[in-house]
Amino acid sequence: REDKSLGRYSRQRRPEGMMMRRGSWTPLLLALLSITLVALGEDTADTGFNTFTAEWEAKYNKELRTSSEACVTCAALLPFGVPKVGKEHTCISHCELLVPPGSPDSECEMRCWKVRAATFLTKKPCEALGACPLPLPYAAKYVMDLEDSHFRPVVVIRGSERSDAFVDRMVEYIRFSFEGIHVRELSLTGGDAEEESGFRLMRPIHAQVERACEILELDPNLAKGFDLLAFDHGGLVARGYVQMCNAPPVRVLITYNTPHGGTYS
């Protein structure tokens, strides 16, 4: 140890009772480490975070939403997002209390316009606007034995609601014709058709593609590759998936009635 009074290092003889051979500390350290890990495991079991449960997911998603400033701000504007006679400027006046001082007037006008539009389209407007995080992406509900299947899995991405009947018949035909095939219909929100439609209409394509990448990566049934079948503007998400991530890999990409060259009026 350092002897400050002498300004140099000096050795002190260790008492006889403290003498231990080199390496003899190892069993003691391992024992202490195992006791610590057991204690940590008990604490984790008490909190319920050692397993992925519905309660854990609900708590996680709630904390994620409340920790997002954009999400809290959007939720505060929702009650004033529906225009009422004589209260057209209510949303803007409340928004001015939430945005940073010195923000341009157009800031609140744009926010309120988006809230009104999203409220009209979906039951979860803040998620559709990208202000609030979406629920955790799920893997497949079951894991199939890929070795027993003679067909590559198929992922289907829907487009507009007007093509739903056609897509339903196509999915039914695939399942009937190729017995045992794994068909997954991709949902970006995990919600109903209204939530999905609102998210697709309000979020830019790159955000939809990133969400698709997150979800499909978790599906073990797709690990060796899959065929991707998409309809209408769902084909833009499918093409973006192949271009941006493609993990797991797409073997065959088929799009139907997709505006790859943009729209024309």
Tab-separated table of N, CA and C in Angstrom, residues 111-245:
chain	number	residue	atom	x	y	z
A	111	ARG	N	-50.741	20.712	-36.222
A	111	ARG	CA	-50.992	19.647	-35.261
A	111	ARG	C	-52.478	19.381	-35.112
A	112	CYS	N	-53.253	20.425	-34.984
A	112	CYS	CA	-54.694	20.261	-34.795
A	112	CYS	C	-55.357	19.692	-36.038
A	113	TRP	N	-54.869	20.098	-37.200
A	113	TRP	CA	-55.422	19.540	-38.433
A	113	TRP	C	-55.160	18.039	-38.510
A	114	LYS	N	-53.953	17.618	-38.144
A	114	LYS	CA	-53.621	16.194	-38.187
A	114	LYS	C	-54.430	15.411	-37.159
A	115	VAL	N	-54.612	15.973	-35.972
A	115	VAL	CA	-55.398	15.291	-34.943
A	115	VAL	C	-56.828	15.104	-35.400
A	116	ARG	N	-57.411	16.141	-35.994
A	116	ARG	CA	-58.792	16.028	-36.485
A	116	ARG	C	-58.903	14.966	-37.571
A	117	ALA	N	-57.960	14.964	-38.501
A	117	ALA	CA	-57.997	13.992	-39.599
A	117	ALA	C	-57.836	12.571	-39.076
A	118	ALA	N	-56.896	12.359	-38.148
A	118	ALA	CA	-56.660	11.022	-37.614
A	118	ALA	C	-57.829	10.550	-36.758
A	119	THR	N	-58.436	11.466	-36.008
A	119	THR	CA	-59.594	11.107	-35.178
A	119	THR	C	-60.760	10.640	-36.045
A	120	PHE	N	-60.872	11.229	-37.217
A	120	PHE	CA	-61.936	10.846	-38.143
A	120	PHE	C	-61.688	9.456	-38.728
A	121	LEU	N	-60.406	9.055	-38.856
A	121	LEU	CA	-60.063	7.814	-39.545
A	121	LEU	C	-59.937	6.606	-38.626
A	122	THR	N	-59.528	6.815	-37.384
A	122	THR	CA	-59.208	5.669	-36.533
A	122	THR	C	-59.512	5.959	-35.072
A	123	LYS	N	-59.635	4.884	-34.290
A	123	LYS	CA	-59.893	5.004	-32.850
A	123	LYS	C	-58.612	5.306	-32.075
A	124	LYS	N	-57.464	5.144	-32.707
A	124	LYS	CA	-56.186	5.425	-32.058
A	124	LYS	C	-55.397	6.426	-32.902
A	125	PRO	N	-55.831	7.671	-32.891
A	125	PRO	CA	-55.200	8.668	-33.767
A	125	PRO	C	-53.745	8.961	-33.443
A	126	CYS	N	-53.379	8.948	-32.169
A	126	CYS	CA	-51.995	9.283	-31.817
A	126	CYS	C	-51.018	8.220	-32.309
A	127	GLU	N	-51.436	6.953	-32.312
A	127	GLU	CA	-50.593	5.905	-32.877
A	127	GLU	C	-50.484	6.063	-34.391
A	128	ALA	N	-51.617	6.416	-35.024
A	128	ALA	CA	-51.604	6.593	-36.474
A	128	ALA	C	-50.724	7.763	-36.898
A	129	LEU	N	-50.620	8.777	-36.041
A	129	LEU	CA	-49.790	9.938	-36.344
A	129	LEU	C	-48.317	9.699	-36.031
A	130	GLY	N	-48.021	8.598	-35.360
A	130	GLY	CA	-46.639	8.315	-34.989
A	130	GLY	C	-46.199	9.005	-33.722
A	131	ALA	N	-47.153	9.659	-33.021
A	131	ALA	CA	-46.801	10.335	-31.769
A	131	ALA	C	-46.645	9.336	-30.632
A	132	CYS	N	-47.477	8.299	-30.632
A	132	CYS	CA	-47.419	7.271	-29.584
A	132	CYS	C	-46.876	5.976	-30.165
A	133	PRO	N	-46.074	5.254	-29.386
A	133	PRO	CA	-45.508	3.991	-29.883
A	133	PRO	C	-46.587	2.938	-30.045
A	134	LEU	N	-46.415	2.077	-31.026
A	134	LEU	CA	-47.325	0.963	-31.245
A	134	LEU	C	-47.039	-0.146	-30.243
A	135	PRO	N	-47.980	-1.067	-30.051
A	135	PRO	CA	-47.723	-2.199	-29.153
A	135	PRO	C	-46.519	-3.002	-29.609
A	136	LEU	N	-45.972	-3.779	-28.692
A	136	LEU	CA	-44.834	-4.621	-29.029
A	136	LEU	C	-45.203	-5.563	-30.170
A	137	PRO	N	-44.327	-5.716	-31.155
A	137	PRO	CA	-44.627	-6.653	-32.250
A	137	PRO	C	-44.616	-8.089	-31.755
A	138	TYR	N	-45.554	-8.865	-32.245
A	138	TYR	CA	-45.676	-10.256	-31.846
A	138	TYR	C	-45.031	-11.173	-32.878
A	139	ALA	N	-44.516	-12.295	-32.409
A	139	ALA	CA	-44.093	-13.352	-33.310
A	139	ALA	C	-45.334	-14.150	-33.696
A	140	ALA	N	-45.137	-15.233	-34.420
A	140	ALA	CA	-46.268	-16.064	-34.803
A	140	ALA	C	-46.900	-16.688	-33.562
A	141	LYS	N	-48.191	-16.988	-33.630
A	141	LYS	CA	-48.877	-17.581	-32.496
A	141	LYS	C	-48.386	-19.001	-32.227
A	142	TYR	N	-47.880	-19.662	-33.238
A	142	TYR	CA	-47.354	-21.007	-33.059
A	142	TYR	C	-46.156	-21.191	-33.975
A	143	VAL	N	-45.315	-22.152	-33.622
A	143	VAL	CA	-44.142	-22.463	-34.434
A	143	VAL	C	-44.381	-23.810	-35.099
A	144	MET	N	-44.401	-23.811	-36.413
A	144	MET	CA	-44.672	-25.040	-37.150
A	144	MET	C	-43.373	-25.793	-37.409
A	145	ASP	N	-43.497	-27.064	-37.670
A	145	ASP	CA	-42.340	-27.894	-37.997
A	145	ASP	C	-42.015	-27.690	-39.465
A	146	LEU	N	-41.024	-26.861	-39.745
A	146	LEU	CA	-40.710	-26.507	-41.121
A	146	LEU	C	-40.198	-27.699	-41.921
A	147	GLU	N	-39.628	-28.678	-41.232
A	147	GLU	CA	-39.089	-29.832	-41.939
A	147	GLU	C	-40.215	-30.679	-42.540
A	148	ASP	N	-41.385	-30.671	-41.894
A	148	ASP	CA	-42.500	-31.480	-42.378
A	148	ASP	C	-43.293	-30.780	-43.472
A	149	SER	N	-43.066	-29.490	-43.662
A	149	SER	CA	-43.821	-28.750	-44.661
A	149	SER	C	-43.100	-28.802	-46.003
A	150	HIS	N	-43.859	-29.052	-47.064
A	150	HIS	CA	-43.284	-29.131	-48.405
A	150	HIS	C	-43.350	-27.788	-49.126
A	151	PHE	N	-43.900	-26.762	-48.461
A	151	PHE	CA	-44.112	-25.482	-49.120
A	151	PHE	C	-43.482	-24.360	-48.298
A	152	ARG	N	-42.977	-23.377	-49.014
A	152	ARG	CA	-42.435	-22.197	-48.329
A	152	ARG	C	-43.578	-21.413	-47.702
A	153	PRO	N	-43.327	-20.789	-46.551
A	153	PRO	CA	-44.364	-19.945	-45.941
A	153	PRO	C	-44.719	-18.770	-46.844
A	154	VAL	N	-45.909	-18.255	-46.669
A	154	VAL	CA	-46.387	-17.116	-47.451
A	154	VAL	C	-46.848	-16.021	-46.503
A	155	VAL	N	-46.411	-14.799	-46.759
A	155	VAL	CA	-46.873	-13.631	-46.010
A	155	VAL	C	-47.727	-12.790	-46.952
A	156	VAL	N	-48.893	-12.382	-46.452
A	156	VAL	CA	-49.831	-11.597	-47.252
A	156	VAL	C	-49.962	-10.204	-46.638
A	157	ILE	N	-49.816	-9.175	-47.460
A	157	ILE	CA	-50.012	-7.793	-47.012
A	157	ILE	C	-51.195	-7.211	-47.785
A	158	ARG	N	-52.216	-6.837	-47.047
A	158	ARG	CA	-53.414	-6.290	-47.671
A	158	ARG	C	-53.204	-4.839	-48.079
A	159	GLY	N	-54.143	-4.373	-48.904
A	159	GLY	CA	-54.110	-2.979	-49.318
A	159	GLY	C	-55.342	-2.258	-48.844
A	160	SER	N	-56.097	-1.684	-49.748
A	160	SER	CA	-57.300	-0.943	-49.382
A	160	SER	C	-58.422	-1.898	-48.998
A	161	GLU	N	-59.389	-1.374	-48.248
A	161	GLU	CA	-60.486	-2.207	-47.782
A	161	GLU	C	-61.343	-2.724	-48.930
A	162	ARG	N	-61.362	-2.027	-50.024
A	162	ARG	CA	-62.210	-2.447	-51.136
A	162	ARG	C	-61.741	-3.755	-51.756
A	163	SER	N	-60.484	-4.153	-51.493
A	163	SER	CA	-59.972	-5.407	-52.039
A	163	SER	C	-60.003	-6.536	-51.019
A	164	ASP	N	-60.597	-6.320	-49.843
A	164	ASP	CA	-60.588	-7.326	-48.788
A	164	ASP	C	-61.240	-8.627	-49.226
A	165	ALA	N	-62.378	-8.540	-49.905
A	165	ALA	CA	-63.073	-9.759	-50.324
A	165	ALA	C	-62.209	-10.587	-51.269
A	166	PHE	N	-61.533	-9.921	-52.191
A	166	PHE	CA	-60.658	-10.623	-53.126
A	166	PHE	C	-59.487	-11.274	-52.393
A	167	VAL	N	-58.898	-10.550	-51.435
A	167	VAL	CA	-57.766	-11.097	-50.677
A	167	VAL	C	-58.220	-12.283	-49.840
A	168	ASP	N	-59.406	-12.201	-49.238
A	168	ASP	CA	-59.928	-13.316	-48.446
A	168	ASP	C	-60.025	-14.578	-49.294
A	169	ARG	N	-60.547	-14.450	-50.514
A	169	ARG	CA	-60.670	-15.608	-51.397
A	169	ARG	C	-59.304	-16.148	-51.801
A	170	MET	N	-58.339	-15.249	-52.026
A	170	MET	CA	-56.994	-15.676	-52.405
A	170	MET	C	-56.318	-16.448	-51.264
A	171	VAL	N	-56.434	-15.955	-50.046
A	171	VAL	CA	-55.828	-16.627	-48.894
A	171	VAL	C	-56.481	-17.991	-48.675
A	172	GLU	N	-57.794	-18.035	-48.815
A	172	GLU	CA	-58.504	-19.303	-48.661
A	172	GLU	C	-58.062	-20.312	-49.717
A	173	TYR	N	-57.874	-19.840	-50.946
A	173	TYR	CA	-57.424	-20.725	-52.032
A	173	TYR	C	-56.032	-21.282	-51.743
A	174	ILE	N	-55.118	-20.439	-51.257
A	174	ILE	CA	-53.751	-20.894	-50.965
A	174	ILE	C	-53.764	-21.964	-49.883
A	175	ARG	N	-54.508	-21.739	-48.831
A	175	ARG	CA	-54.549	-22.706	-47.723
A	175	ARG	C	-55.200	-24.015	-48.142
A	176	PHE	N	-56.198	-23.928	-49.018
A	176	PHE	CA	-56.895	-25.138	-49.465
A	176	PHE	C	-56.044	-25.927	-50.450
A	177	SER	N	-55.324	-25.232	-51.311
A	177	SER	CA	-54.559	-25.900	-52.367
A	177	SER	C	-53.242	-26.480	-51.887
A	178	PHE	N	-52.631	-25.867	-50.848
A	178	PHE	CA	-51.325	-26.309	-50.357
A	178	PHE	C	-51.462	-26.669	-48.878
A	179	GLU	N	-51.857	-27.899	-48.651
A	179	GLU	CA	-52.155	-28.341	-47.288
A	179	GLU	C	-50.920	-28.250	-46.395
A	180	GLY	N	-51.093	-27.643	-45.228
A	180	GLY	CA	-50.004	-27.519	-44.261
A	180	GLY	C	-49.145	-26.290	-44.437
A	181	ILE	N	-49.439	-25.466	-45.452
A	181	ILE	CA	-48.625	-24.274	-45.684
A	181	ILE	C	-48.885	-23.236	-44.599
A	182	HIS	N	-47.836	-22.509	-44.236
A	182	HIS	CA	-47.956	-21.454	-43.221
A	182	HIS	C	-48.243	-20.131	-43.921
A	183	VAL	N	-49.427	-19.573	-43.692
A	183	VAL	CA	-49.818	-18.300	-44.281
A	183	VAL	C	-50.002	-17.290	-43.161
A	184	ARG	N	-49.295	-16.193	-43.249
A	184	ARG	CA	-49.427	-15.132	-42.248
A	184	ARG	C	-49.893	-13.850	-42.912
A	185	GLU	N	-50.985	-13.308	-42.417
A	185	GLU	CA	-51.465	-12.003	-42.883
A	185	GLU	C	-50.855	-10.932	-41.987
A	186	LEU	N	-50.049	-10.081	-42.571
A	186	LEU	CA	-49.293	-9.102	-41.795
A	186	LEU	C	-50.181	-7.948	-41.344
A	187	SER	N	-50.186	-7.709	-40.048
A	187	SER	CA	-50.855	-6.541	-39.467
A	187	SER	C	-49.796	-5.669	-38.815
A	188	LEU	N	-49.740	-4.403	-39.194
A	188	LEU	CA	-48.715	-3.499	-38.669
A	188	LEU	C	-49.052	-2.980	-37.289
A	189	THR	N	-50.334	-2.965	-36.934
A	189	THR	CA	-50.755	-2.420	-35.642
A	189	THR	C	-51.167	-3.491	-34.647
A	190	GLY	N	-51.535	-4.663	-35.128
A	190	GLY	CA	-52.049	-5.693	-34.231
A	190	GLY	C	-53.486	-5.447	-33.821
A	191	GLY	N	-54.113	-4.408	-34.406
A	191	GLY	CA	-55.489	-4.075	-34.055
A	191	GLY	C	-56.465	-4.496	-35.127
A	192	ASP	N	-57.652	-3.893	-35.103
A	192	ASP	CA	-58.673	-4.249	-36.078
A	192	ASP	C	-58.422	-3.517	-37.395
A	193	ALA	N	-59.350	-3.731	-38.352
A	193	ALA	CA	-59.175	-3.170	-39.692
A	193	ALA	C	-59.164	-1.646	-39.670
A	194	GLU	N	-59.934	-1.032	-38.776
A	194	GLU	CA	-59.978	0.427	-38.707
A	194	GLU	C	-58.650	1.004	-38.234
A	195	GLU	N	-58.063	0.395	-37.213
A	195	GLU	CA	-56.764	0.856	-36.727
A	195	GLU	C	-55.684	0.680	-37.788
A	196	GLU	N	-55.733	-0.461	-38.465
A	196	GLU	CA	-54.745	-0.733	-39.504
A	196	GLU	C	-54.872	0.272	-40.646
A	197	SER	N	-56.112	0.541	-41.062
A	197	SER	CA	-56.335	1.481	-42.160
A	197	SER	C	-55.883	2.888	-41.788
A	198	GLY	N	-56.189	3.334	-40.550
A	198	GLY	CA	-55.766	4.657	-40.111
A	198	GLY	C	-54.264	4.795	-40.070
A	199	PHE	N	-53.574	3.757	-39.600
A	199	PHE	CA	-52.108	3.792	-39.538
A	199	PHE	C	-51.512	3.857	-40.943
A	200	ARG	N	-52.071	3.063	-41.861
A	200	ARG	CA	-51.558	3.039	-43.226
A	200	ARG	C	-51.765	4.380	-43.930
A	201	LEU	N	-52.882	5.033	-43.650
A	201	LEU	CA	-53.185	6.293	-44.324
A	201	LEU	C	-52.373	7.469	-43.770
A	202	MET	N	-52.073	7.446	-42.473
A	202	MET	CA	-51.434	8.592	-41.834
A	202	MET	C	-49.904	8.489	-41.767
A	203	ARG	N	-49.367	7.282	-41.761
A	203	ARG	CA	-47.915	7.143	-41.608
A	203	ARG	C	-47.225	7.028	-42.960
A	204	PRO	N	-46.035	7.598	-43.096
A	204	PRO	CA	-45.292	7.491	-44.362
A	204	PRO	C	-44.863	6.049	-44.626
A	205	ILE	N	-44.554	5.770	-45.877
A	205	ILE	CA	-44.219	4.401	-46.270
A	205	ILE	C	-43.010	3.872	-45.499
A	206	HIS	N	-41.987	4.714	-45.293
A	206	HIS	CA	-40.775	4.214	-44.626
A	206	HIS	C	-41.067	3.767	-43.202
A	207	ALA	N	-42.017	4.433	-42.521
A	207	ALA	CA	-42.388	4.021	-41.169
A	207	ALA	C	-43.125	2.684	-41.198
A	208	GLN	N	-43.951	2.473	-42.209
A	208	GLN	CA	-44.650	1.202	-42.352
A	208	GLN	C	-43.675	0.070	-42.657
A	209	VAL	N	-42.684	0.359	-43.479
A	209	VAL	CA	-41.689	-0.657	-43.825
A	209	VAL	C	-40.867	-1.037	-42.599
A	210	GLU	N	-40.459	-0.070	-41.806
A	210	GLU	CA	-39.688	-0.352	-40.592
A	210	GLU	C	-40.483	-1.226	-39.630
A	211	ARG	N	-41.776	-0.950	-39.536
A	211	ARG	CA	-42.624	-1.773	-38.674
A	211	ARG	C	-42.721	-3.196	-39.199
A	212	ALA	N	-42.857	-3.350	-40.516
A	212	ALA	CA	-42.912	-4.685	-41.117
A	212	ALA	C	-41.614	-5.448	-40.860
A	213	CYS	N	-40.485	-4.773	-40.943
A	213	CYS	CA	-39.193	-5.409	-40.679
A	213	CYS	C	-39.129	-5.928	-39.243
A	214	GLU	N	-39.604	-5.141	-38.299
A	214	GLU	CA	-39.579	-5.542	-36.892
A	214	GLU	C	-40.432	-6.778	-36.656
A	215	ILE	N	-41.617	-6.808	-37.261
A	215	ILE	CA	-42.556	-7.897	-37.006
A	215	ILE	C	-42.097	-9.200	-37.653
A	216	LEU	N	-41.740	-9.150	-38.920
A	216	LEU	CA	-41.393	-10.378	-39.643
A	216	LEU	C	-40.094	-10.991	-39.136
A	217	GLU	N	-39.216	-10.174	-38.611
A	217	GLU	CA	-37.956	-10.707	-38.082
A	217	GLU	C	-38.193	-11.617	-36.880
A	218	LEU	N	-39.311	-11.423	-36.181
A	218	LEU	CA	-39.590	-12.198	-34.977
A	218	LEU	C	-40.266	-13.536	-35.259
A	219	ASP	N	-40.688	-13.763	-36.486
A	219	ASP	CA	-41.428	-14.983	-36.797
A	219	ASP	C	-40.455	-16.115	-37.135
A	220	PRO	N	-40.322	-17.120	-36.263
A	220	PRO	CA	-39.377	-18.212	-36.540
A	220	PRO	C	-39.798	-19.058	-37.739
A	221	ASN	N	-41.074	-19.024	-38.089
A	221	ASN	CA	-41.542	-19.799	-39.235
A	221	ASN	C	-41.004	-19.266	-40.562
A	222	LEU	N	-40.490	-18.037	-40.546
A	222	LEU	CA	-40.008	-17.407	-41.777
A	222	LEU	C	-38.490	-17.404	-41.874
A	223	ALA	N	-37.824	-18.034	-40.922
A	223	ALA	CA	-36.364	-17.909	-40.807
A	223	ALA	C	-35.627	-18.346	-42.067
A	224	LYS	N	-36.139	-19.353	-42.775
A	224	LYS	CA	-35.449	-19.864	-43.959
A	224	LYS	C	-35.923	-19.207	-45.248
A	225	GLY	N	-36.747	-18.195	-45.137
A	225	GLY	CA	-37.238	-17.511	-46.316
A	225	GLY	C	-38.721	-17.738	-46.528
A	226	PHE	N	-39.349	-16.852	-47.288
A	226	PHE	CA	-40.788	-16.948	-47.520
A	226	PHE	C	-41.144	-16.233	-48.806
A	227	ASP	N	-42.360	-16.497	-49.280
A	227	ASP	CA	-42.894	-15.792	-50.438
A	227	ASP	C	-43.790	-14.662	-49.942
A	228	LEU	N	-43.721	-13.530	-50.611
A	228	LEU	CA	-44.450	-12.340	-50.177
A	228	LEU	C	-45.470	-11.945	-51.236
A	229	LEU	N	-46.737	-11.915	-50.824
A	229	LEU	CA	-47.840	-11.586	-51.718
A	229	LEU	C	-48.539	-10.337	-51.182
A	230	ALA	N	-48.603	-9.274	-51.984
A	230	ALA	CA	-49.142	-7.997	-51.512
A	230	ALA	C	-50.117	-7.421	-52.523
A	231	PHE	N	-51.079	-6.658	-51.999
A	231	PHE	CA	-52.141	-6.092	-52.823
A	231	PHE	C	-52.206	-4.574	-52.645
A	232	ASP	N	-52.537	-3.898	-53.729
A	232	ASP	CA	-52.718	-2.445	-53.716
A	232	ASP	C	-51.482	-1.763	-53.117
A	233	HIS	N	-51.709	-0.755	-52.242
A	233	HIS	CA	-50.557	-0.046	-51.686
A	233	HIS	C	-49.781	-0.888	-50.676
A	234	GLY	N	-50.326	-2.060	-50.307
A	234	GLY	CA	-49.536	-2.989	-49.497
A	234	GLY	C	-48.304	-3.467	-50.251
A	235	GLY	N	-48.369	-3.412	-51.604
A	235	GLY	CA	-47.202	-3.782	-52.396
A	235	GLY	C	-46.037	-2.838	-52.219
A	236	LEU	N	-46.327	-1.571	-51.883
A	236	LEU	CA	-45.236	-0.615	-51.622
A	236	LEU	C	-44.495	-0.988	-50.341
A	237	VAL	N	-45.250	-1.438	-49.349
A	237	VAL	CA	-44.619	-1.902	-48.112
A	237	VAL	C	-43.790	-3.152	-48.385
A	238	ALA	N	-44.336	-4.043	-49.196
A	238	ALA	CA	-43.619	-5.281	-49.529
A	238	ALA	C	-42.315	-4.986	-50.262
A	239	ARG	N	-42.369	-4.099	-51.261
A	239	ARG	CA	-41.148	-3.760	-52.003
A	239	ARG	C	-40.146	-3.063	-51.088
A	240	GLY	N	-40.638	-2.179	-50.206
A	240	GLY	CA	-39.745	-1.510	-49.261
A	240	GLY	C	-39.083	-2.490	-48.316
A	241	TYR	N	-39.822	-3.536	-47.912
A	241	TYR	CA	-39.240	-4.563	-47.033
A	241	TYR	C	-38.050	-5.234	-47.717
A	242	VAL	N	-38.226	-5.597	-48.984
A	242	VAL	CA	-37.155	-6.272	-49.727
A	242	VAL	C	-35.956	-5.344	-49.898
A	243	GLN	N	-36.212	-4.070	-50.111
A	243	GLN	CA	-35.125	-3.125	-50.366
A	243	GLN	C	-34.414	-2.682	-49.089
A	244	MET	N	-35.134	-2.585	-47.980
A	244	MET	CA	-34.561	-2.003	-46.766
A	244	MET	C	-33.963	-3.035	-45.810
A	245	CYS	N	-34.619	-4.181	-45.643
A	245	CYS	CA	-34.097	-5.133	-44.649
A	245	CYS	C	-33.994	-6.543	-45.221
